[in-house]
PDB file of C-alpha atoms in Angstrom:
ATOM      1  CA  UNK A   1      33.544 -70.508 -58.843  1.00 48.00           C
ATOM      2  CA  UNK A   2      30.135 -71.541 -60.298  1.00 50.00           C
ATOM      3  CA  UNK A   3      29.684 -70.666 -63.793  1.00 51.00           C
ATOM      4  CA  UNK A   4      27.291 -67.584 -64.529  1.00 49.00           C
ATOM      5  CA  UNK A   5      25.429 -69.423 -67.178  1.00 58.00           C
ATOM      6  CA  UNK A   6      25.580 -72.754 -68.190  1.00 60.00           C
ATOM      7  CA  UNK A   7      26.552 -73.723 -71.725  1.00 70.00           C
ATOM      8  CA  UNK A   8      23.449 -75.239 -73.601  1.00 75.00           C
ATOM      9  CA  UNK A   9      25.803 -78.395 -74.537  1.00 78.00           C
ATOM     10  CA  UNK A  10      26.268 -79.263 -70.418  1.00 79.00           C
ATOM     11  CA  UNK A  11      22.800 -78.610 -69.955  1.00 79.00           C
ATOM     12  CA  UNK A  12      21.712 -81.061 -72.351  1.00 81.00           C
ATOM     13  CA  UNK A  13      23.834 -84.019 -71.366  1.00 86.00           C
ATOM     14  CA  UNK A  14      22.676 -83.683 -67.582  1.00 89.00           C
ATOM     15  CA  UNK A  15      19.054 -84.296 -69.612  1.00 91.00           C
ATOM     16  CA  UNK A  16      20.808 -87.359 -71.615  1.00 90.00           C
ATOM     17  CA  UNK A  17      22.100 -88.434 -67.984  1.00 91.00           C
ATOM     18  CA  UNK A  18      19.066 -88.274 -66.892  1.00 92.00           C
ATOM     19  CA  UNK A  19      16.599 -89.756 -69.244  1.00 92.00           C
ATOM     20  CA  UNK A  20      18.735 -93.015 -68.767  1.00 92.00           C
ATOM     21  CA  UNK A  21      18.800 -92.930 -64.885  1.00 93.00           C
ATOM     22  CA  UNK A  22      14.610 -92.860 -65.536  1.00 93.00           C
ATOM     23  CA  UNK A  23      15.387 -95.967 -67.832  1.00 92.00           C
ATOM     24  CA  UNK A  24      17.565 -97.722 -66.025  1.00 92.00           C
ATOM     25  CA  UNK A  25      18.406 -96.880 -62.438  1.00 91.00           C
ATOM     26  CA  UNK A  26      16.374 -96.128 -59.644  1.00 93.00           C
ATOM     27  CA  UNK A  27      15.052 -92.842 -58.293  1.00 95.00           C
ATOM     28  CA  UNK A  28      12.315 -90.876 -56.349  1.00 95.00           C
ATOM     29  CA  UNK A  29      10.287 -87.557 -57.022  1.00 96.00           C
ATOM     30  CA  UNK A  30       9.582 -85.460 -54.687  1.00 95.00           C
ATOM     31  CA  UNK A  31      10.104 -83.366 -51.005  1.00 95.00           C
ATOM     32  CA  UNK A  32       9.229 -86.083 -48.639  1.00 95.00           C
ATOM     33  CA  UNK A  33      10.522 -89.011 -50.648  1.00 95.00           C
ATOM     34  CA  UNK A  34      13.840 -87.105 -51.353  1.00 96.00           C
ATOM     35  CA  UNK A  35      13.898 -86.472 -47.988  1.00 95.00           C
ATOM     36  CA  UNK A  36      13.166 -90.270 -46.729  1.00 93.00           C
ATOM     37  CA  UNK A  37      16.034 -91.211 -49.175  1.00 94.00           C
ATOM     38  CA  UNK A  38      18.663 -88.973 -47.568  1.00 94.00           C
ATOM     39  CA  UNK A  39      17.528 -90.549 -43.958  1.00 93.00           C
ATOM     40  CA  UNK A  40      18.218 -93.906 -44.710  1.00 90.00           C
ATOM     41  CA  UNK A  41      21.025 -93.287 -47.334  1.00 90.00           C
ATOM     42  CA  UNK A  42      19.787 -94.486 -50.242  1.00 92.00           C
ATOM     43  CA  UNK A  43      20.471 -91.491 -52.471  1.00 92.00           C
ATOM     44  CA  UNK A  44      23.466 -90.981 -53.928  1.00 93.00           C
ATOM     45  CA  UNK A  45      22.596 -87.156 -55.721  1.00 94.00           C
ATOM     46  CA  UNK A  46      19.713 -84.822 -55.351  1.00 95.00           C
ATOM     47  CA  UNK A  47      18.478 -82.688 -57.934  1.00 95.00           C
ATOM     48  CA  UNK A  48      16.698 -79.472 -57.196  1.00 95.00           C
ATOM     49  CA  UNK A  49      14.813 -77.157 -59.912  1.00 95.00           C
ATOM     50  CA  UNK A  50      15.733 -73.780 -59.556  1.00 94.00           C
ATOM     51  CA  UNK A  51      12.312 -72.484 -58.596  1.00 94.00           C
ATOM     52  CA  UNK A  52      11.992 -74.674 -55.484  1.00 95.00           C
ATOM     53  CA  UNK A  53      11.331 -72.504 -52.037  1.00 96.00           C
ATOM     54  CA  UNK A  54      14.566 -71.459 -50.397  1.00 96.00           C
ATOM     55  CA  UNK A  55      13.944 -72.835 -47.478  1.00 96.00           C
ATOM     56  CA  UNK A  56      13.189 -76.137 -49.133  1.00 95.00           C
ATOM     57  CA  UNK A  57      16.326 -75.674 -50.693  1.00 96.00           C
ATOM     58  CA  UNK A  58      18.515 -75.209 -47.786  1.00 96.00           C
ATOM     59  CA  UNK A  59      16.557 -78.060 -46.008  1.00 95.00           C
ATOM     60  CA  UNK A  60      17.171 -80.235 -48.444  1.00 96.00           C
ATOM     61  CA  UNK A  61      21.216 -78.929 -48.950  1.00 95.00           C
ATOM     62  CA  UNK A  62      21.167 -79.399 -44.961  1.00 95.00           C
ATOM     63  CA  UNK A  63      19.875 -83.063 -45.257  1.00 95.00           C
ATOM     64  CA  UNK A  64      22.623 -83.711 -48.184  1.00 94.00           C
ATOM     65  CA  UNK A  65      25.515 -82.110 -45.877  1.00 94.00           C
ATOM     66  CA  UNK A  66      24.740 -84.148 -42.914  1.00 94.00           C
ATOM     67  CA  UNK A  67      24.910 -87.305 -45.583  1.00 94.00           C
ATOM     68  CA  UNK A  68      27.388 -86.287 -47.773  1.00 93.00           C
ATOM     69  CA  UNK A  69      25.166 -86.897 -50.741  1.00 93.00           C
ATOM     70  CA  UNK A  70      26.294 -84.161 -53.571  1.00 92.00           C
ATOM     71  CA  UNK A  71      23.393 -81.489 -54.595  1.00 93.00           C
ATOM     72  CA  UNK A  72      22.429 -80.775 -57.843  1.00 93.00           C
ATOM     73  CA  UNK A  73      21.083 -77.418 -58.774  1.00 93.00           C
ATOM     74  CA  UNK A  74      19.220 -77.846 -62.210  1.00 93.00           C
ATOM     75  CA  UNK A  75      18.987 -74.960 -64.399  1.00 91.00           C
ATOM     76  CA  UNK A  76      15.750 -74.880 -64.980  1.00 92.00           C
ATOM     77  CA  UNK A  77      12.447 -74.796 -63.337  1.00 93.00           C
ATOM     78  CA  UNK A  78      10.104 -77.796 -61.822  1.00 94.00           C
ATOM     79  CA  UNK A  79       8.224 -78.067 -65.136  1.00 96.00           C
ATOM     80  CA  UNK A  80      11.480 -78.251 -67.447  1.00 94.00           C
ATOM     81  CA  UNK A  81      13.131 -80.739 -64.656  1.00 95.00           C
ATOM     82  CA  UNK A  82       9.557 -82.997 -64.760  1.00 95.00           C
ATOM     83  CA  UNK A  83       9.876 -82.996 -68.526  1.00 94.00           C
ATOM     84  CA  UNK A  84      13.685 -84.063 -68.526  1.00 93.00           C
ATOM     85  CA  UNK A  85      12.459 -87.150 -66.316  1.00 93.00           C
ATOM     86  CA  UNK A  86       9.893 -87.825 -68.830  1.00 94.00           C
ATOM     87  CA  UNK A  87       6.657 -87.261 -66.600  1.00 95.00           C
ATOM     88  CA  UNK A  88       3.908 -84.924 -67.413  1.00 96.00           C
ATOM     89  CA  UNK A  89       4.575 -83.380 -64.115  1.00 96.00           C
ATOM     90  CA  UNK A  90       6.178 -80.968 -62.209  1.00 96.00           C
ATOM     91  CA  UNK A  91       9.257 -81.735 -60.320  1.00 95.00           C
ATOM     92  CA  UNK A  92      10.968 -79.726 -57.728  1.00 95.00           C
ATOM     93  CA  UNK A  93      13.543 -82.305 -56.408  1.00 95.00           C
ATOM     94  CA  UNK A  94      14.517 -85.726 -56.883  1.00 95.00           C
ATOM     95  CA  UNK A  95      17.058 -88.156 -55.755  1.00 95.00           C
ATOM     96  CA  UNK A  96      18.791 -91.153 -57.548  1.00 94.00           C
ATOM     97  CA  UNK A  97      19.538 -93.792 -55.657  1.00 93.00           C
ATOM     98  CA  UNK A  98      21.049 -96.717 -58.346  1.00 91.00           C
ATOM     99  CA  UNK A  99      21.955 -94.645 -61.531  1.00 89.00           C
ATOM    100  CA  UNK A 100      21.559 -97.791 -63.686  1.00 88.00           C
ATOM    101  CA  UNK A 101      23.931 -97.341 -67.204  1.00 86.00           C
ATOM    102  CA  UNK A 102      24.497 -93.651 -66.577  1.00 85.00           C
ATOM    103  CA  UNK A 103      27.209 -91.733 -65.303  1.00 85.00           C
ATOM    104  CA  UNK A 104      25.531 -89.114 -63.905  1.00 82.00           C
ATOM    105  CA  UNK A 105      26.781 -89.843 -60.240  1.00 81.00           C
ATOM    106  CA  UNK A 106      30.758 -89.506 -61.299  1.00 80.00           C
ATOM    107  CA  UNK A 107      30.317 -86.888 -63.465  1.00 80.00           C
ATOM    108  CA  UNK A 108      27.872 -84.656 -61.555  1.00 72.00           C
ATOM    109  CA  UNK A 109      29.657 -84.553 -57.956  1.00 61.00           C
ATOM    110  CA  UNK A 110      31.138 -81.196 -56.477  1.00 50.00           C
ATOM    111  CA  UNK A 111      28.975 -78.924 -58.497  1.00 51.00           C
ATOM    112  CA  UNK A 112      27.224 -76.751 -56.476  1.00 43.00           C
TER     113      UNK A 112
ATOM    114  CA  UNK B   1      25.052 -91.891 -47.978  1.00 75.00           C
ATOM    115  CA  UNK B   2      26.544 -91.214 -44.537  1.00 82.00           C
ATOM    116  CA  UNK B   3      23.814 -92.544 -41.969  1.00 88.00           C
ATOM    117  CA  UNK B   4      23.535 -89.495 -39.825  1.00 90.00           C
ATOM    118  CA  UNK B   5      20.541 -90.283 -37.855  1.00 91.00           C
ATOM    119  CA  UNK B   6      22.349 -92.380 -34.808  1.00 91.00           C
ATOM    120  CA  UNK B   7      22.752 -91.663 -31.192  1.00 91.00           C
ATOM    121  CA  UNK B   8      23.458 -88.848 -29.521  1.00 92.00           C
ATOM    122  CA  UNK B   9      22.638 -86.848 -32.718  1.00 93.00           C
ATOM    123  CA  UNK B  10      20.910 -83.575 -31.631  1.00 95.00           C
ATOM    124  CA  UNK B  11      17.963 -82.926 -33.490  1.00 95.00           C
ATOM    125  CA  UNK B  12      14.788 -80.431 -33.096  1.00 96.00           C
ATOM    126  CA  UNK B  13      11.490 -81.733 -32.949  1.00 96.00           C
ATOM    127  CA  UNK B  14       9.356 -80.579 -35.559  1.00 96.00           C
ATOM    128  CA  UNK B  15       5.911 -81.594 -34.342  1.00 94.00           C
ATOM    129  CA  UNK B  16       3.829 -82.163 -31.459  1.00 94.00           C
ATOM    130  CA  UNK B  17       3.434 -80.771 -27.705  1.00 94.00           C
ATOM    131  CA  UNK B  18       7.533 -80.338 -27.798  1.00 94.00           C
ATOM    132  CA  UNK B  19       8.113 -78.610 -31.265  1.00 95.00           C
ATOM    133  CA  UNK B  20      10.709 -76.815 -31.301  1.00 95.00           C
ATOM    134  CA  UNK B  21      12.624 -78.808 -28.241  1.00 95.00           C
ATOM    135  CA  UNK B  22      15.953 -79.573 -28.239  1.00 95.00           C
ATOM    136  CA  UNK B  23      16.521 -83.449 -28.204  1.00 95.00           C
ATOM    137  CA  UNK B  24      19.247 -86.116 -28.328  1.00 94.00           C
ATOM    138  CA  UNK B  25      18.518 -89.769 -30.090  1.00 94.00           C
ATOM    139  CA  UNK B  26      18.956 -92.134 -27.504  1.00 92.00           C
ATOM    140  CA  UNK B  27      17.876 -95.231 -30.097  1.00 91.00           C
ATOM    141  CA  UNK B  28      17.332 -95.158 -33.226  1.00 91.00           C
ATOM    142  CA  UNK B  29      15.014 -97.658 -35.141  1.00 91.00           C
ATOM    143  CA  UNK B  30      15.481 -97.178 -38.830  1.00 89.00           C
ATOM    144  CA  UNK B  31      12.805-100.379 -39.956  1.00 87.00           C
ATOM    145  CA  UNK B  32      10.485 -99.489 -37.811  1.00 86.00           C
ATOM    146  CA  UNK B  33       8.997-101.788 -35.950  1.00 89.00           C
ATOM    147  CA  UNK B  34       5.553-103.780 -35.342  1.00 89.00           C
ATOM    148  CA  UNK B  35       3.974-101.277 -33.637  1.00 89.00           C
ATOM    149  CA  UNK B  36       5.511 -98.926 -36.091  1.00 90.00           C
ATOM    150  CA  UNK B  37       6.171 -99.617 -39.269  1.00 92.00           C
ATOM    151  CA  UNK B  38       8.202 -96.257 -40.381  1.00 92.00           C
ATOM    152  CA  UNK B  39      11.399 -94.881 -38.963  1.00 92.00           C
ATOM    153  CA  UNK B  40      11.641 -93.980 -35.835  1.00 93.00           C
ATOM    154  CA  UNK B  41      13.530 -93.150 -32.671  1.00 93.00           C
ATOM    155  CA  UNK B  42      13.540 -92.491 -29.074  1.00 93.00           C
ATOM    156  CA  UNK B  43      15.007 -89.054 -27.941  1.00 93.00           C
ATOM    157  CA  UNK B  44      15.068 -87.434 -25.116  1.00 93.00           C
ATOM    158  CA  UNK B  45      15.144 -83.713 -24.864  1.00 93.00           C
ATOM    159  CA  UNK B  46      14.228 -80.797 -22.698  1.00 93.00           C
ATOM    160  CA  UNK B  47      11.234 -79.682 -21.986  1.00 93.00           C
ATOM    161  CA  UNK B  48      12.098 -76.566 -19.815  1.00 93.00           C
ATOM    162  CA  UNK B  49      15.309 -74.705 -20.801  1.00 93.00           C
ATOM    163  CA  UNK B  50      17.564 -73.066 -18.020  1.00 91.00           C
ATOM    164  CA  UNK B  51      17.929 -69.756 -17.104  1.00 88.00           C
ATOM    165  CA  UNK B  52      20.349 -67.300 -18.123  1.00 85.00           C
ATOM    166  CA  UNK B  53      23.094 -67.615 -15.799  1.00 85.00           C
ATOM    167  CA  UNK B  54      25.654 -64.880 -15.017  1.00 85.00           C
ATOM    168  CA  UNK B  55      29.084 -64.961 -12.703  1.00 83.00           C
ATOM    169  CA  UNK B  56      27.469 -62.485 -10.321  1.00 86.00           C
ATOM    170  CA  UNK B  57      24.194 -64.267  -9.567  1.00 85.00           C
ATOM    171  CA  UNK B  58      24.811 -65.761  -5.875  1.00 87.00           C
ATOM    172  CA  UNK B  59      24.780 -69.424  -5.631  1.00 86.00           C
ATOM    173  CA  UNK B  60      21.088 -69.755  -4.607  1.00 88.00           C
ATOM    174  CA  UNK B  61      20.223 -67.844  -7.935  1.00 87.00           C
ATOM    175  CA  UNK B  62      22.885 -70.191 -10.259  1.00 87.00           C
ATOM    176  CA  UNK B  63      21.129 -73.539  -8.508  1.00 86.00           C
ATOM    177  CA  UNK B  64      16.879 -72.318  -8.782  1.00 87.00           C
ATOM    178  CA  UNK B  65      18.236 -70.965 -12.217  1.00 87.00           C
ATOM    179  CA  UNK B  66      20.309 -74.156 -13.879  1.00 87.00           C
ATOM    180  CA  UNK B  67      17.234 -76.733 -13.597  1.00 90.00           C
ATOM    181  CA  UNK B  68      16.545 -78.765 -16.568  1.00 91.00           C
ATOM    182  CA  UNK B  69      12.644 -80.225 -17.111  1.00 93.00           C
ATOM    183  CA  UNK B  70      13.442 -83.316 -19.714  1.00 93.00           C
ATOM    184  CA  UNK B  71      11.425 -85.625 -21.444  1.00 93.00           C
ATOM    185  CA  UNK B  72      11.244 -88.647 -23.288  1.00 92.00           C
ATOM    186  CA  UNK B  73       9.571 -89.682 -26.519  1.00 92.00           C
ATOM    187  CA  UNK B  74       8.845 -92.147 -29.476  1.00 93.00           C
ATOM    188  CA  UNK B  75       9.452 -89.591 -32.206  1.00 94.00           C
ATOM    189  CA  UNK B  76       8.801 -90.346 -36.594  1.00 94.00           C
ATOM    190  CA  UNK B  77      11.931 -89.222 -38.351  1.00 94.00           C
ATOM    191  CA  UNK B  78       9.966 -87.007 -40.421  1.00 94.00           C
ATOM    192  CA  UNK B  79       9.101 -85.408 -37.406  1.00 95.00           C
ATOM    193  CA  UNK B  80      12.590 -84.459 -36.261  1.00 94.00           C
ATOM    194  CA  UNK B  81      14.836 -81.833 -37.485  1.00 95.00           C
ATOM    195  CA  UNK B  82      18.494 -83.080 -37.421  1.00 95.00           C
ATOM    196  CA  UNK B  83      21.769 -80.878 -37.062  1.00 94.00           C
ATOM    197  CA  UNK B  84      25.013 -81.103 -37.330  1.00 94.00           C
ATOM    198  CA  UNK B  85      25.507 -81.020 -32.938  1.00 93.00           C
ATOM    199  CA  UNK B  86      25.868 -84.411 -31.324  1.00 91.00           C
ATOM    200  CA  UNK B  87      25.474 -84.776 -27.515  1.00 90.00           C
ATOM    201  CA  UNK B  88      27.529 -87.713 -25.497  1.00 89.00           C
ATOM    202  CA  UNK B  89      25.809 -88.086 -23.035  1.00 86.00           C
ATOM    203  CA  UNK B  90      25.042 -91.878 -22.021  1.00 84.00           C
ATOM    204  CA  UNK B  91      21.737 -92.376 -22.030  1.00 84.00           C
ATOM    205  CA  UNK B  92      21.125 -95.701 -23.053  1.00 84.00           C
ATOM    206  CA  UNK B  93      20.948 -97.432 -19.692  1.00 83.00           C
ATOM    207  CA  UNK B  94      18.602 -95.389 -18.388  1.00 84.00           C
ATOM    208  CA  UNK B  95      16.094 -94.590 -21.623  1.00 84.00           C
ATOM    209  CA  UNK B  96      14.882 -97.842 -23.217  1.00 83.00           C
ATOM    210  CA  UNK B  97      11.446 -98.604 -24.615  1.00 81.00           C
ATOM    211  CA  UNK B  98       9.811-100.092 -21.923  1.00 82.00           C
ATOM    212  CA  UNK B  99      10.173 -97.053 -19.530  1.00 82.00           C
ATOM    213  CA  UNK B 100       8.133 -95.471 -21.588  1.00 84.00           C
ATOM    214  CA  UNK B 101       5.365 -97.565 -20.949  1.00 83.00           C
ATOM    215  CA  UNK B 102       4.376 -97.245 -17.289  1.00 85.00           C
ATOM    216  CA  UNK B 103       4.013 -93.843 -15.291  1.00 87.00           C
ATOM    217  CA  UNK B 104       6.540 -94.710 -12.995  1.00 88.00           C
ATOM    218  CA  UNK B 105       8.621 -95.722 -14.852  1.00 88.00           C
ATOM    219  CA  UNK B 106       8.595 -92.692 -16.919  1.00 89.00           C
ATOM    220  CA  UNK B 107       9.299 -90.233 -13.905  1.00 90.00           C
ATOM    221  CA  UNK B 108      12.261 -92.160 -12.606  1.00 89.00           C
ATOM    222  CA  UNK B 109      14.119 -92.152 -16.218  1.00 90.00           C
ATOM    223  CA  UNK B 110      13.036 -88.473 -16.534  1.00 90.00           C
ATOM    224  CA  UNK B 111      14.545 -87.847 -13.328  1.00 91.00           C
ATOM    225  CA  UNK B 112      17.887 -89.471 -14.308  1.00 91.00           C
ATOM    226  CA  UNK B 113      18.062 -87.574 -17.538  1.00 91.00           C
ATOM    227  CA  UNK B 114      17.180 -84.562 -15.777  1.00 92.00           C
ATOM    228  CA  UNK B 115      20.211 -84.719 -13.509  1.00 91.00           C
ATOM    229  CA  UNK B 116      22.485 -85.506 -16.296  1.00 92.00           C
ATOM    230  CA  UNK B 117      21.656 -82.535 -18.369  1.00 92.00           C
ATOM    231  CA  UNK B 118      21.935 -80.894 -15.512  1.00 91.00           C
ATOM    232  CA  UNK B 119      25.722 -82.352 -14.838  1.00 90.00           C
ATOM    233  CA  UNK B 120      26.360 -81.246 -18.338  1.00 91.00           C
ATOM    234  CA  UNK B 121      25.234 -77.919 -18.651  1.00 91.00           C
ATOM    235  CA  UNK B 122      27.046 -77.424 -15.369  1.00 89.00           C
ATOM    236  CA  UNK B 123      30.468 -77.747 -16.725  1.00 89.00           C
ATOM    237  CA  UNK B 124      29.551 -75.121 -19.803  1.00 85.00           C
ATOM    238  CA  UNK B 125      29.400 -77.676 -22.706  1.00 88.00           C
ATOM    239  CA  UNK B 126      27.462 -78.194 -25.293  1.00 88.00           C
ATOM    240  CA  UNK B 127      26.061 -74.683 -24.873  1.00 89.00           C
ATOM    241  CA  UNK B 128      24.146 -74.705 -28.296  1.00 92.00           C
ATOM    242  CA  UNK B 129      21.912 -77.895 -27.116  1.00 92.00           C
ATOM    243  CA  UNK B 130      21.121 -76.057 -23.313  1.00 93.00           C
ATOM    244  CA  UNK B 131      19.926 -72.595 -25.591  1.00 92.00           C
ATOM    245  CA  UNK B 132      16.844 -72.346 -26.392  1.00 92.00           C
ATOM    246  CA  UNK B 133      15.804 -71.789 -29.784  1.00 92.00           C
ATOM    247  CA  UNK B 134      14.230 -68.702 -30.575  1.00 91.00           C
ATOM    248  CA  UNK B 135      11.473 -68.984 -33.399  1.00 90.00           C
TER     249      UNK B 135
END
């Protein structure tokens, strides 16, 4: 049963997870890299903002199924998800593919 | 992490003269190669759906209406759409790269394929791949 709101503690160590996969592990930004990374299994978890398209969404969830890569629904839009990777961007989706130091992979998986 | 883009994956093609076709992966070529350097495979896929077919047509009517047009092509993976349906049908011996290059060629692997999706949507299989997709 996914949780109605998310508590601002779990929210900010997803960001913490985060900041040190953009440190120290590898990742890509983006629809068409996210999706590249999911074709030739490279990613490992996909993040999506909560304002991305629905049909990008389910695209993306479809490409994750077929790969059993877990999917990661942020709570927050593209601008707060560019800002918790650190870039002065927008960003609707990403995928890690080496999470460096963090944890984020065994602590993320199975929530949808 | 699960490499899902092997053959006899059914996938959709997204782009080109057959969007929106049907297609297996006959070979898949994840590196790329020479010629092209991005991810690609060769599928093979119908270009010409068949007909409804009902128990009371007569047997003229099930044969005209069963026909399968099929092609081959060199398709970019971000040009394909895959799903979760696999086909086995064995089409390696007759698809490979190089009868794609002359006319010839061409027509007699298309006319193999042809008469094995034919074979197969005979027996009722796969019934999802042989309908076509409405969009």
């Amino acid at each position: 049963m996914v949780a109605a709101k998310k508590t601002k503690k779990t929210h900010e160590s997803i960001n913490s997870r985060l900041a040190l996969v953009m440190k120290s592990g590898r990742y890509t930004l983006g629809y068409k890299t996210v999706l590249k990374s999911l074709r030739n299994s490279k990613g490992k978890l996909v993040i999506i903002a909560n304002n991305c398209p629905p049909l990008r969404k389910s695209e993306i969830e479809y490409y994750a199924m077929l790969a059993k890569v877990g999917v990661h629904h942020y709570n927050g839009n593209n601008v707060d998800l560019g800002t918790a990777c650190g870039k002065y961007f927008r960003v609707c989706c990403l995928s890690i593919m080496d999470p460096g130091d963090s944890d984020i992979i065994k602590s993320m998986p199975g929530d949808h | 992490m699960v490499k899902f883009l092997k053959p006899n994956k059914a996938v959709i093609l997204l782009q080109g003269r057959f969007a929106g076709r049907k297609a297996v992966i006959v070979r898949s070529f994840d590196d790329g190669t020479r010629d092209r350097p991005y991810g690609h495979c060769l599928v093979s896929g119908i270009s010409k759906y068949p007909a409804k077919v009902i128990k009371k047509d007569s047997a003229k009517k099930t044969a005209k209406n069963s026909r399968v047009k099929a092609f081959m092509k060199v398709v970019n993976y971000s040009h394909l759409m895959p799903t979760r349906y696999t086909l086995d049908v064995d089409l390696k011996d007759v698809v490979s790269p190089d009868s794609l290059v002359t006319k010839d060629k061409k027509v007699t692997a298309a006319k193999e394929i042809k008469k094995r999706f034919e074979e197969r949507f005979k027996t009722g299989k796969n019934r999802w791949f042989f309908s076509k997709l409405r969009f």
